[in-house]
JSON list of C-alpha atoms in Angstrom, two decimals:
[
{"chain": "A", "resi": 1, "resn": "MET", "atom": "CA", "xyz": [-118.64, -17.50, 37.94]},
{"chain": "A", "resi": 2, "resn": "SER", "atom": "CA", "xyz": [-121.65, -17.72, 35.88]},
{"chain": "A", "resi": 3, "resn": "GLY", "atom": "CA", "xyz": [-120.92, -14.31, 34.52]},
{"chain": "A", "resi": 4, "resn": "THR", "atom": "CA", "xyz": [-117.35, -15.27, 33.38]},
{"chain": "A", "resi": 5, "resn": "ARG", "atom": "CA", "xyz": [-117.14, -16.61, 29.97]},
{"chain": "A", "resi": 6, "resn": "ARG", "atom": "CA", "xyz": [-114.23, -18.86, 28.97]},
{"chain": "A", "resi": 7, "resn": "ALA", "atom": "CA", "xyz": [-112.75, -18.65, 25.57]},
{"chain": "A", "resi": 8, "resn": "GLN", "atom": "CA", "xyz": [-113.13, -21.87, 23.84]},
{"chain": "A", "resi": 9, "resn": "PRO", "atom": "CA", "xyz": [-110.33, -23.05, 21.61]},
{"chain": "A", "resi": 10, "resn": "THR", "atom": "CA", "xyz": [-110.98, -22.77, 18.07]},
{"chain": "A", "resi": 11, "resn": "SER", "atom": "CA", "xyz": [-111.83, -25.82, 16.33]},
{"chain": "A", "resi": 12, "resn": "GLY", "atom": "CA", "xyz": [-109.48, -24.94, 13.42]},
{"chain": "A", "resi": 13, "resn": "ALA", "atom": "CA", "xyz": [-106.18, -25.07, 15.48]},
{"chain": "A", "resi": 14, "resn": "ASN", "atom": "CA", "xyz": [-107.18, -28.27, 17.18]},
{"chain": "A", "resi": 15, "resn": "ALA", "atom": "CA", "xyz": [-107.98, -29.73, 13.87]},
{"chain": "A", "resi": 16, "resn": "ALA", "atom": "CA", "xyz": [-104.56, -28.76, 12.43]},
{"chain": "A", "resi": 17, "resn": "ILE", "atom": "CA", "xyz": [-102.66, -30.26, 15.37]},
{"chain": "A", "resi": 18, "resn": "ALA", "atom": "CA", "xyz": [-104.76, -33.34, 15.32]},
{"chain": "A", "resi": 19, "resn": "SER", "atom": "CA", "xyz": [-104.24, -33.78, 11.61]},
{"chain": "A", "resi": 20, "resn": "SER", "atom": "CA", "xyz": [-100.38, -33.09, 11.74]},
{"chain": "A", "resi": 21, "resn": "PRO", "atom": "CA", "xyz": [-98.81, -34.50, 14.95]},
{"chain": "A", "resi": 22, "resn": "TRP", "atom": "CA", "xyz": [-95.29, -34.62, 13.38]},
{"chain": "A", "resi": 23, "resn": "ILE", "atom": "CA", "xyz": [-95.05, -30.81, 13.66]},
{"chain": "A", "resi": 24, "resn": "VAL", "atom": "CA", "xyz": [-95.14, -31.01, 17.44]},
{"chain": "A", "resi": 25, "resn": "VAL", "atom": "CA", "xyz": [-92.63, -33.84, 17.45]},
{"chain": "A", "resi": 26, "resn": "SER", "atom": "CA", "xyz": [-90.21, -31.87, 15.23]},
{"chain": "A", "resi": 27, "resn": "VAL", "atom": "CA", "xyz": [-90.38, -28.79, 17.39]},
{"chain": "A", "resi": 28, "resn": "GLY", "atom": "CA", "xyz": [-89.70, -30.86, 20.49]},
{"chain": "A", "resi": 29, "resn": "VAL", "atom": "CA", "xyz": [-86.66, -32.54, 18.89]},
{"chain": "A", "resi": 30, "resn": "VAL", "atom": "CA", "xyz": [-85.17, -29.18, 17.85]},
{"chain": "A", "resi": 31, "resn": "VAL", "atom": "CA", "xyz": [-85.60, -27.79, 21.34]},
{"chain": "A", "resi": 32, "resn": "MET", "atom": "CA", "xyz": [-83.93, -30.82, 22.89]},
{"chain": "A", "resi": 33, "resn": "VAL", "atom": "CA", "xyz": [-80.95, -30.62, 20.52]},
{"chain": "A", "resi": 34, "resn": "VAL", "atom": "CA", "xyz": [-80.42, -26.93, 21.33]},
{"chain": "A", "resi": 35, "resn": "LEU", "atom": "CA", "xyz": [-80.56, -27.62, 25.05]},
{"chain": "A", "resi": 36, "resn": "LEU", "atom": "CA", "xyz": [-78.09, -30.48, 24.65]},
{"chain": "A", "resi": 37, "resn": "PHE", "atom": "CA", "xyz": [-75.53, -28.25, 22.88]},
{"chain": "A", "resi": 38, "resn": "VAL", "atom": "CA", "xyz": [-75.91, -25.54, 25.51]},
{"chain": "A", "resi": 39, "resn": "ALA", "atom": "CA", "xyz": [-75.33, -28.06, 28.30]},
{"chain": "A", "resi": 40, "resn": "LEU", "atom": "CA", "xyz": [-72.20, -29.52, 26.60]},
{"chain": "A", "resi": 41, "resn": "GLY", "atom": "CA", "xyz": [-70.72, -26.04, 26.12]},
{"chain": "A", "resi": 42, "resn": "THR", "atom": "CA", "xyz": [-71.27, -25.12, 29.73]},
{"chain": "A", "resi": 43, "resn": "TYR", "atom": "CA", "xyz": [-69.67, -28.35, 30.92]},
{"chain": "A", "resi": 44, "resn": "ARG", "atom": "CA", "xyz": [-66.53, -27.93, 28.84]},
{"chain": "A", "resi": 45, "resn": "SER", "atom": "CA", "xyz": [-65.96, -24.32, 29.93]},
{"chain": "A", "resi": 46, "resn": "ARG", "atom": "CA", "xyz": [-66.12, -25.27, 33.60]},
{"chain": "A", "resi": 47, "resn": "GLY", "atom": "CA", "xyz": [-63.92, -27.82, 35.26]},
{"chain": "A", "resi": 48, "resn": "PRO", "atom": "CA", "xyz": [-64.13, -29.48, 38.60]},
{"chain": "A", "resi": 49, "resn": "VAL", "atom": "CA", "xyz": [-63.18, -27.35, 41.55]},
{"chain": "A", "resi": 50, "resn": "GLY", "atom": "CA", "xyz": [-59.55, -27.72, 42.72]},
{"chain": "A", "resi": 51, "resn": "GLU", "atom": "CA", "xyz": [-58.27, -29.43, 39.48]},
{"chain": "A", "resi": 52, "resn": "ALA", "atom": "CA", "xyz": [-54.50, -28.84, 39.05]},
{"chain": "A", "resi": 53, "resn": "PHE", "atom": "CA", "xyz": [-52.88, -27.65, 35.79]},
{"chain": "A", "resi": 54, "resn": "PRO", "atom": "CA", "xyz": [-51.37, -30.42, 33.66]},
{"chain": "A", "resi": 55, "resn": "ALA", "atom": "CA", "xyz": [-47.66, -31.00, 34.15]},
{"chain": "A", "resi": 56, "resn": "PRO", "atom": "CA", "xyz": [-45.36, -29.75, 31.33]},
{"chain": "A", "resi": 57, "resn": "GLU", "atom": "CA", "xyz": [-44.03, -32.32, 28.86]},
{"chain": "A", "resi": 58, "resn": "TRP", "atom": "CA", "xyz": [-40.32, -31.38, 29.49]},
{"chain": "A", "resi": 59, "resn": "THR", "atom": "CA", "xyz": [-38.30, -29.74, 32.18]},
{"chain": "A", "resi": 60, "resn": "MET", "atom": "CA", "xyz": [-35.00, -27.77, 32.01]},
{"chain": "A", "resi": 61, "resn": "PRO", "atom": "CA", "xyz": [-32.44, -28.90, 34.58]},
{"chain": "A", "resi": 62, "resn": "LEU", "atom": "CA", "xyz": [-30.77, -26.09, 36.47]},
{"chain": "A", "resi": 63, "resn": "PRO", "atom": "CA", "xyz": [-26.94, -25.92, 36.34]},
{"chain": "A", "resi": 64, "resn": "THR", "atom": "CA", "xyz": [-25.20, -27.34, 39.35]},
{"chain": "A", "resi": 65, "resn": "LEU", "atom": "CA", "xyz": [-22.87, -24.82, 40.97]},
{"chain": "A", "resi": 66, "resn": "PRO", "atom": "CA", "xyz": [-19.52, -26.06, 42.28]},
{"chain": "A", "resi": 67, "resn": "PRO", "atom": "CA", "xyz": [-19.24, -26.11, 46.03]},
{"chain": "A", "resi": 68, "resn": "ALA", "atom": "CA", "xyz": [-17.74, -22.98, 47.45]},
{"chain": "A", "resi": 69, "resn": "VAL", "atom": "CA", "xyz": [-14.23, -23.44, 48.73]},
{"chain": "A", "resi": 70, "resn": "SER", "atom": "CA", "xyz": [-13.64, -21.58, 51.89]},
{"chain": "A", "resi": 71, "resn": "ARG", "atom": "CA", "xyz": [-10.17, -21.02, 53.16]},
{"chain": "A", "resi": 72, "resn": "SER", "atom": "CA", "xyz": [-9.44, -20.19, 56.71]},
{"chain": "A", "resi": 73, "resn": "VAL", "atom": "CA", "xyz": [-7.93, -16.78, 57.24]},
{"chain": "A", "resi": 74, "resn": "THR", "atom": "CA", "xyz": [-5.75, -18.13, 59.99]},
{"chain": "A", "resi": 75, "resn": "GLU", "atom": "CA", "xyz": [-4.18, -20.81, 57.70]},
{"chain": "A", "resi": 76, "resn": "PRO", "atom": "CA", "xyz": [-0.40, -20.66, 58.17]},
{"chain": "A", "resi": 77, "resn": "PRO", "atom": "CA", "xyz": [1.68, -19.76, 55.05]},
{"chain": "A", "resi": 78, "resn": "ALA", "atom": "CA", "xyz": [3.57, -22.47, 53.16]},
{"chain": "A", "resi": 79, "resn": "PRO", "atom": "CA", "xyz": [7.08, -23.16, 54.44]},
{"chain": "A", "resi": 80, "resn": "VAL", "atom": "CA", "xyz": [9.88, -21.38, 52.57]},
{"chain": "A", "resi": 81, "resn": "VAL", "atom": "CA", "xyz": [12.95, -23.40, 51.66]},
{"chain": "A", "resi": 82, "resn": "PRO", "atom": "CA", "xyz": [16.17, -21.49, 52.49]},
{"chain": "A", "resi": 83, "resn": "GLY", "atom": "CA", "xyz": [18.16, -20.42, 49.43]},
{"chain": "A", "resi": 84, "resn": "LEU", "atom": "CA", "xyz": [15.28, -20.78, 46.94]},
{"chain": "A", "resi": 85, "resn": "SER", "atom": "CA", "xyz": [13.37, -17.94, 45.33]},
{"chain": "A", "resi": 86, "resn": "PRO", "atom": "CA", "xyz": [9.59, -18.06, 44.91]},
{"chain": "A", "resi": 87, "resn": "ARG", "atom": "CA", "xyz": [10.18, -18.87, 41.20]},
{"chain": "A", "resi": 88, "resn": "ALA", "atom": "CA", "xyz": [12.57, -21.79, 41.88]},
{"chain": "A", "resi": 89, "resn": "THR", "atom": "CA", "xyz": [11.81, -25.02, 40.06]},
{"chain": "A", "resi": 90, "resn": "LEU", "atom": "CA", "xyz": [12.81, -27.17, 43.05]},
{"chain": "A", "resi": 91, "resn": "SER", "atom": "CA", "xyz": [10.11, -28.49, 45.31]},
{"chain": "A", "resi": 92, "resn": "PRO", "atom": "CA", "xyz": [10.46, -28.14, 49.10]},
{"chain": "A", "resi": 93, "resn": "SER", "atom": "CA", "xyz": [11.23, -31.84, 49.34]},
{"chain": "A", "resi": 94, "resn": "GLY", "atom": "CA", "xyz": [14.22, -31.47, 46.97]},
{"chain": "A", "resi": 95, "resn": "ALA", "atom": "CA", "xyz": [12.64, -33.40, 44.09]},
{"chain": "A", "resi": 96, "resn": "GLN", "atom": "CA", "xyz": [13.65, -32.30, 40.58]},
{"chain": "A", "resi": 97, "resn": "PRO", "atom": "CA", "xyz": [11.08, -31.73, 37.82]},
{"chain": "A", "resi": 98, "resn": "ALA", "atom": "CA", "xyz": [10.92, -34.37, 35.15]},
{"chain": "A", "resi": 99, "resn": "GLY", "atom": "CA", "xyz": [13.19, -33.78, 32.15]},
{"chain": "A", "resi": 100, "resn": "HIS", "atom": "CA", "xyz": [15.64, -31.48, 34.01]},
{"chain": "A", "resi": 101, "resn": "ALA", "atom": "CA", "xyz": [18.96, -32.70, 35.40]},
{"chain": "A", "resi": 102, "resn": "VAL", "atom": "CA", "xyz": [20.94, -30.62, 37.87]},
{"chain": "A", "resi": 103, "resn": "ALA", "atom": "CA", "xyz": [24.68, -31.15, 38.11]},
{"chain": "A", "resi": 104, "resn": "THR", "atom": "CA", "xyz": [25.98, -31.61, 41.63]},
{"chain": "A", "resi": 105, "resn": "THR", "atom": "CA", "xyz": [29.49, -31.30, 42.97]},
{"chain": "A", "resi": 106, "resn": "PRO", "atom": "CA", "xyz": [30.65, -33.79, 45.60]},
{"chain": "A", "resi": 107, "resn": "VAL", "atom": "CA", "xyz": [31.39, -32.23, 48.95]},
{"chain": "A", "resi": 108, "resn": "GLY", "atom": "CA", "xyz": [34.15, -33.63, 51.16]},
{"chain": "A", "resi": 109, "resn": "GLU", "atom": "CA", "xyz": [34.58, -33.54, 54.83]},
{"chain": "A", "resi": 110, "resn": "GLY", "atom": "CA", "xyz": [36.64, -30.34, 54.76]},
{"chain": "A", "resi": 111, "resn": "GLY", "atom": "CA", "xyz": [34.14, -28.27, 52.76]},
{"chain": "A", "resi": 112, "resn": "ALA", "atom": "CA", "xyz": [33.03, -27.76, 49.18]},
{"chain": "A", "resi": 113, "resn": "GLY", "atom": "CA", "xyz": [34.85, -29.52, 46.36]},
{"chain": "A", "resi": 114, "resn": "PRO", "atom": "CA", "xyz": [36.89, -27.78, 43.60]},
{"chain": "A", "resi": 115, "resn": "LEU", "atom": "CA", "xyz": [35.03, -25.63, 41.13]},
{"chain": "A", "resi": 116, "resn": "PRO", "atom": "CA", "xyz": [35.13, -26.54, 37.41]},
{"chain": "A", "resi": 117, "resn": "ALA", "atom": "CA", "xyz": [37.81, -24.75, 35.41]},
{"chain": "A", "resi": 118, "resn": "GLU", "atom": "CA", "xyz": [36.67, -21.93, 33.12]},
{"chain": "A", "resi": 119, "resn": "PRO", "atom": "CA", "xyz": [37.23, -22.43, 29.36]},
{"chain": "A", "resi": 120, "resn": "ALA", "atom": "CA", "xyz": [40.24, -20.67, 27.93]},
{"chain": "A", "resi": 121, "resn": "ALA", "atom": "CA", "xyz": [39.61, -17.52, 25.90]},
{"chain": "A", "resi": 122, "resn": "PRO", "atom": "CA", "xyz": [40.12, -17.89, 22.13]},
{"chain": "A", "resi": 123, "resn": "PRO", "atom": "CA", "xyz": [43.28, -16.32, 20.72]},
{"chain": "A", "resi": 124, "resn": "PRO", "atom": "CA", "xyz": [42.83, -12.89, 19.09]},
{"chain": "A", "resi": 125, "resn": "ALA", "atom": "CA", "xyz": [42.20, -12.91, 15.37]},
{"chain": "A", "resi": 126, "resn": "ALA", "atom": "CA", "xyz": [45.08, -11.85, 13.18]},
{"chain": "A", "resi": 127, "resn": "PRO", "atom": "CA", "xyz": [44.62, -8.44, 11.48]},
{"chain": "A", "resi": 128, "resn": "PRO", "atom": "CA", "xyz": [43.79, -8.63, 7.76]},
{"chain": "A", "resi": 129, "resn": "ALA", "atom": "CA", "xyz": [46.72, -8.32, 5.43]},
{"chain": "A", "resi": 130, "resn": "PRO", "atom": "CA", "xyz": [46.91, -4.91, 3.70]},
{"chain": "A", "resi": 131, "resn": "GLU", "atom": "CA", "xyz": [45.85, -4.91, 0.10]},
{"chain": "A", "resi": 132, "resn": "PRO", "atom": "CA", "xyz": [48.58, -4.19, -2.41]},
{"chain": "A", "resi": 133, "resn": "PRO", "atom": "CA", "xyz": [48.35, -0.75, -4.00]},
{"chain": "A", "resi": 134, "resn": "ALA", "atom": "CA", "xyz": [46.73, -0.68, -7.41]},
{"chain": "A", "resi": 135, "resn": "PRO", "atom": "CA", "xyz": [49.15, -0.14, -10.27]},
{"chain": "A", "resi": 136, "resn": "THR", "atom": "CA", "xyz": [49.09, 3.40, -11.56]},
{"chain": "A", "resi": 137, "resn": "THR", "atom": "CA", "xyz": [48.96, 4.07, -15.26]},
{"chain": "A", "resi": 138, "resn": "PRO", "atom": "CA", "xyz": [50.93, 7.05, -16.45]},
{"chain": "A", "resi": 139, "resn": "ALA", "atom": "CA", "xyz": [48.76, 9.74, -17.93]},
{"chain": "A", "resi": 140, "resn": "ARG", "atom": "CA", "xyz": [48.91, 10.03, -21.68]},
{"chain": "A", "resi": 141, "resn": "PRO", "atom": "CA", "xyz": [49.18, 13.38, -23.39]},
{"chain": "A", "resi": 142, "resn": "PRO", "atom": "CA", "xyz": [46.00, 14.39, -25.22]},
{"chain": "A", "resi": 143, "resn": "ALA", "atom": "CA", "xyz": [46.01, 13.40, -28.86]},
{"chain": "A", "resi": 144, "resn": "SER", "atom": "CA", "xyz": [45.95, 16.16, -31.39]},
{"chain": "A", "resi": 145, "resn": "SER", "atom": "CA", "xyz": [42.54, 16.81, -33.00]},
{"chain": "A", "resi": 146, "resn": "SER", "atom": "CA", "xyz": [42.06, 15.61, -36.54]},
{"chain": "A", "resi": 147, "resn": "VAL", "atom": "CA", "xyz": [39.29, 18.21, -37.14]},
{"chain": "A", "resi": 148, "resn": "SER", "atom": "CA", "xyz": [40.21, 21.88, -37.54]},
{"chain": "A", "resi": 149, "resn": "GLY", "atom": "CA", "xyz": [38.21, 25.10, -37.80]},
{"chain": "A", "resi": 150, "resn": "ALA", "atom": "CA", "xyz": [38.74, 28.46, -39.45]},
{"chain": "A", "resi": 151, "resn": "TYR", "atom": "CA", "xyz": [36.85, 31.52, -38.15]},
{"chain": "A", "resi": 152, "resn": "ARG", "atom": "CA", "xyz": [35.77, 34.51, -40.27]},
{"chain": "A", "resi": 153, "resn": "VAL", "atom": "CA", "xyz": [33.25, 37.38, -40.24]},
{"chain": "A", "resi": 154, "resn": "MET", "atom": "CA", "xyz": [30.97, 37.36, -43.26]},
{"chain": "A", "resi": 155, "resn": "ASN", "atom": "CA", "xyz": [29.00, 40.58, -42.61]},
{"chain": "A", "resi": 156, "resn": "SER", "atom": "CA", "xyz": [28.57, 43.13, -39.77]},
{"chain": "A", "resi": 157, "resn": "TYR", "atom": "CA", "xyz": [26.18, 46.06, -39.21]},
{"chain": "A", "resi": 158, "resn": "ASP", "atom": "CA", "xyz": [24.83, 48.16, -36.27]},
{"chain": "A", "resi": 159, "resn": "GLY", "atom": "CA", "xyz": [26.22, 45.95, -33.47]},
{"chain": "A", "resi": 160, "resn": "ALA", "atom": "CA", "xyz": [25.30, 42.69, -35.20]},
{"chain": "A", "resi": 161, "resn": "PHE", "atom": "CA", "xyz": [27.23, 40.38, -37.48]},
{"chain": "A", "resi": 162, "resn": "ILE", "atom": "CA", "xyz": [27.12, 37.04, -39.31]},
{"chain": "A", "resi": 163, "resn": "GLY", "atom": "CA", "xyz": [30.13, 34.78, -38.80]},
{"chain": "A", "resi": 164, "resn": "GLU", "atom": "CA", "xyz": [31.33, 31.37, -39.88]},
{"chain": "A", "resi": 165, "resn": "VAL", "atom": "CA", "xyz": [33.54, 28.54, -38.66]},
{"chain": "A", "resi": 166, "resn": "LEU", "atom": "CA", "xyz": [34.67, 26.29, -41.51]},
{"chain": "A", "resi": 167, "resn": "VAL", "atom": "CA", "xyz": [35.08, 22.80, -40.05]},
{"chain": "A", "resi": 168, "resn": "ARG", "atom": "CA", "xyz": [37.43, 20.43, -41.92]},
{"chain": "A", "resi": 169, "resn": "ASN", "atom": "CA", "xyz": [38.05, 16.73, -41.30]},
{"chain": "A", "resi": 170, "resn": "GLU", "atom": "CA", "xyz": [41.74, 16.08, -41.88]},
{"chain": "A", "resi": 171, "resn": "SER", "atom": "CA", "xyz": [41.69, 12.38, -40.89]},
{"chain": "A", "resi": 172, "resn": "ARG", "atom": "CA", "xyz": [41.10, 9.29, -43.01]},
{"chain": "A", "resi": 173, "resn": "SER", "atom": "CA", "xyz": [37.83, 8.32, -41.33]},
{"chain": "A", "resi": 174, "resn": "GLN", "atom": "CA", "xyz": [34.48, 9.90, -40.65]},
{"chain": "A", "resi": 175, "resn": "ARG", "atom": "CA", "xyz": [34.41, 12.22, -37.65]},
{"chain": "A", "resi": 176, "resn": "GLY", "atom": "CA", "xyz": [31.87, 14.08, -35.61]},
{"chain": "A", "resi": 177, "resn": "TRP", "atom": "CA", "xyz": [32.77, 17.53, -34.33]},
{"chain": "A", "resi": 178, "resn": "THR", "atom": "CA", "xyz": [31.96, 20.08, -31.62]},
{"chain": "A", "resi": 179, "resn": "VAL", "atom": "CA", "xyz": [32.52, 23.83, -31.85]},
{"chain": "A", "resi": 180, "resn": "ARG", "atom": "CA", "xyz": [32.61, 26.04, -28.73]},
{"chain": "A", "resi": 181, "resn": "MET", "atom": "CA", "xyz": [32.69, 29.84, -28.81]},
{"chain": "A", "resi": 182, "resn": "THR", "atom": "CA", "xyz": [32.51, 32.47, -26.06]},
{"chain": "A", "resi": 183, "resn": "PHE", "atom": "CA", "xyz": [30.86, 35.84, -26.75]},
{"chain": "A", "resi": 184, "resn": "PRO", "atom": "CA", "xyz": [30.49, 38.05, -23.62]},
{"chain": "A", "resi": 185, "resn": "ALA", "atom": "CA", "xyz": [27.11, 39.81, -23.41]},
{"chain": "A", "resi": 186, "resn": "ALA", "atom": "CA", "xyz": [25.95, 38.63, -26.83]},
{"chain": "A", "resi": 187, "resn": "HIS", "atom": "CA", "xyz": [22.60, 37.42, -28.14]},
{"chain": "A", "resi": 188, "resn": "LEU", "atom": "CA", "xyz": [22.40, 34.56, -30.62]},
{"chain": "A", "resi": 189, "resn": "VAL", "atom": "CA", "xyz": [19.72, 35.21, -33.21]},
{"chain": "A", "resi": 190, "resn": "THR", "atom": "CA", "xyz": [20.14, 31.98, -35.18]},
{"chain": "A", "resi": 191, "resn": "ALA", "atom": "CA", "xyz": [22.71, 29.38, -36.25]},
{"chain": "A", "resi": 192, "resn": "TRP", "atom": "CA", "xyz": [22.81, 26.69, -38.94]},
{"chain": "A", "resi": 193, "resn": "ILE", "atom": "CA", "xyz": [25.07, 24.22, -40.76]},
{"chain": "A", "resi": 194, "resn": "GLU", "atom": "CA", "xyz": [25.22, 25.10, -44.41]},
{"chain": "A", "resi": 195, "resn": "GLY", "atom": "CA", "xyz": [24.43, 22.27, -46.83]},
{"chain": "A", "resi": 196, "resn": "ALA", "atom": "CA", "xyz": [24.32, 19.48, -44.19]},
{"chain": "A", "resi": 197, "resn": "PRO", "atom": "CA", "xyz": [21.91, 18.02, -41.61]},
{"chain": "A", "resi": 198, "resn": "GLN", "atom": "CA", "xyz": [21.48, 20.26, -38.60]},
{"chain": "A", "resi": 199, "resn": "GLY", "atom": "CA", "xyz": [22.96, 19.46, -35.19]},
{"chain": "A", "resi": 200, "resn": "ARG", "atom": "CA", "xyz": [22.32, 20.67, -31.62]},
{"chain": "A", "resi": 201, "resn": "ILE", "atom": "CA", "xyz": [22.96, 23.99, -29.85]},
{"chain": "A", "resi": 202, "resn": "SER", "atom": "CA", "xyz": [23.40, 24.57, -26.10]},
{"chain": "A", "resi": 203, "resn": "ARG", "atom": "CA", "xyz": [24.51, 27.44, -23.89]},
{"chain": "A", "resi": 204, "resn": "SER", "atom": "CA", "xyz": [26.35, 27.73, -20.58]},
{"chain": "A", "resi": 205, "resn": "GLY", "atom": "CA", "xyz": [26.83, 31.33, -19.51]},
{"chain": "A", "resi": 206, "resn": "ASP", "atom": "CA", "xyz": [28.52, 33.18, -22.37]},
{"chain": "A", "resi": 207, "resn": "THR", "atom": "CA", "xyz": [29.75, 29.95, -24.04]},
{"chain": "A", "resi": 208, "resn": "TRP", "atom": "CA", "xyz": [27.85, 28.43, -26.95]},
{"chain": "A", "resi": 209, "resn": "THR", "atom": "CA", "xyz": [28.28, 24.80, -28.03]},
{"chain": "A", "resi": 210, "resn": "PHE", "atom": "CA", "xyz": [27.44, 23.57, -31.55]},
{"chain": "A", "resi": 211, "resn": "THR", "atom": "CA", "xyz": [27.43, 19.82, -32.28]},
{"chain": "A", "resi": 212, "resn": "SER", "atom": "CA", "xyz": [27.39, 18.17, -35.72]},
{"chain": "A", "resi": 213, "resn": "GLY", "atom": "CA", "xyz": [24.29, 16.40, -36.98]},
{"chain": "A", "resi": 214, "resn": "VAL", "atom": "CA", "xyz": [26.17, 13.69, -38.95]},
{"chain": "A", "resi": 215, "resn": "ASP", "atom": "CA", "xyz": [29.81, 12.64, -39.14]},
{"chain": "A", "resi": 216, "resn": "LEU", "atom": "CA", "xyz": [32.05, 14.51, -41.52]},
{"chain": "A", "resi": 217, "resn": "GLY", "atom": "CA", "xyz": [33.73, 12.42, -44.21]},
{"chain": "A", "resi": 218, "resn": "PRO", "atom": "CA", "xyz": [37.53, 12.17, -44.63]},
{"chain": "A", "resi": 219, "resn": "GLY", "atom": "CA", "xyz": [38.96, 15.38, -46.15]},
{"chain": "A", "resi": 220, "resn": "ALA", "atom": "CA", "xyz": [35.48, 17.03, -46.27]},
{"chain": "A", "resi": 221, "resn": "SER", "atom": "CA", "xyz": [34.55, 20.42, -44.84]},
{"chain": "A", "resi": 222, "resn": "VAL", "atom": "CA", "xyz": [31.29, 22.07, -43.77]},
{"chain": "A", "resi": 223, "resn": "PRO", "atom": "CA", "xyz": [30.53, 25.72, -42.76]},
{"chain": "A", "resi": 224, "resn": "LEU", "atom": "CA", "xyz": [28.91, 26.47, -39.40]},
{"chain": "A", "resi": 225, "resn": "ARG", "atom": "CA", "xyz": [27.28, 29.91, -39.62]},
{"chain": "A", "resi": 226, "resn": "PHE", "atom": "CA", "xyz": [25.69, 32.07, -36.90]},
{"chain": "A", "resi": 227, "resn": "HIS", "atom": "CA", "xyz": [24.01, 35.45, -36.43]},
{"chain": "A", "resi": 228, "resn": "PHE", "atom": "CA", "xyz": [24.81, 37.46, -33.24]},
{"chain": "A", "resi": 229, "resn": "ASP", "atom": "CA", "xyz": [23.57, 40.91, -32.21]},
{"chain": "A", "resi": 230, "resn": "ARG", "atom": "CA", "xyz": [24.09, 43.21, -29.23]},
{"chain": "A", "resi": 231, "resn": "THR", "atom": "CA", "xyz": [27.69, 42.11, -29.03]},
{"chain": "A", "resi": 232, "resn": "ARG", "atom": "CA", "xyz": [30.76, 44.20, -28.23]},
{"chain": "A", "resi": 233, "resn": "ALA", "atom": "CA", "xyz": [32.99, 42.54, -30.83]},
{"chain": "A", "resi": 234, "resn": "THR", "atom": "CA", "xyz": [32.68, 40.46, -33.99]},
{"chain": "A", "resi": 235, "resn": "ARG", "atom": "CA", "xyz": [35.18, 37.86, -32.82]},
{"chain": "A", "resi": 236, "resn": "PRO", "atom": "CA", "xyz": [34.75, 35.52, -29.82]},
{"chain": "A", "resi": 237, "resn": "THR", "atom": "CA", "xyz": [37.16, 35.49, -26.91]},
{"chain": "A", "resi": 238, "resn": "THR", "atom": "CA", "xyz": [37.62, 31.72, -27.39]},
{"chain": "A", "resi": 239, "resn": "CYS", "atom": "CA", "xyz": [36.87, 29.39, -30.33]},
{"chain": "A", "resi": 240, "resn": "THR", "atom": "CA", "xyz": [37.72, 25.67, -30.40]},
{"chain": "A", "resi": 241, "resn": "VAL", "atom": "CA", "xyz": [36.88, 22.64, -32.57]},
{"chain": "A", "resi": 242, "resn": "ASP", "atom": "CA", "xyz": [37.14, 19.39, -30.61]},
{"chain": "A", "resi": 243, "resn": "GLY", "atom": "CA", "xyz": [39.39, 21.21, -28.12]},
{"chain": "A", "resi": 244, "resn": "ALA", "atom": "CA", "xyz": [41.79, 22.68, -30.74]},
{"chain": "A", "resi": 245, "resn": "GLY", "atom": "CA", "xyz": [41.85, 26.45, -31.28]},
{"chain": "A", "resi": 246, "resn": "CYS", "atom": "CA", "xyz": [40.29, 28.00, -34.38]},
{"chain": "A", "resi": 247, "resn": "SER", "atom": "CA", "xyz": [42.39, 29.91, -36.88]},
{"chain": "A", "resi": 248, "resn": "GLY", "atom": "CA", "xyz": [41.50, 33.37, -38.19]},
{"chain": "A", "resi": 249, "resn": "LEU", "atom": "CA", "xyz": [40.88, 35.05, -34.80]},
{"chain": "A", "resi": 250, "resn": "ARG", "atom": "CA", "xyz": [43.74, 37.52, -35.29]}
]
């Protein structure tokens, strides 16, 4: 033991601690605070053994099911009233439904009473009277045309020609006019009304129809001229002005 030499504390550290005791106190306070926080955290994370969970704040009631109705298999069927169908409105006790009245016929001792008489059938309706025949108007003969036409050939060459129908109004009023001519297997090159407004031209088969552009004055005349080619003759088979035949065809 005599050979072991103990280290003696330095006089400088002891002097510092002795001169500043608040350093030791501060370190001790910090250590105690840390231990206190550790202990509080451990206590909150652990609960007492066997503690139950808190009860919920609300509960949902379960729906109540209706009681099951059991019917015996051996239950006898309902009694059937004679003479009534399953859809009859009468009850088995004979009571009538509210708002419905059933007519009854008194029954005597000898049997059922007389049945009500059937309504008589309505008399047959009288047939409608025949309508009187409509009065017939006698047909009038067609009036003679007040517009005439004169046919002539102005020029012809190599199966073609230029012709004319001179239309004259012989009435005392203005008149429109219509000229119809038939040329078998002919070709109309052109047609015109000389010195007057032009009218309309139409064709149906071999018949050509020429209509005036304006009415013709009383006593006035106007030439209708036309150019045909590839025709067999220079005169038409028919020529009329408002239904009256043209002159000059012979």
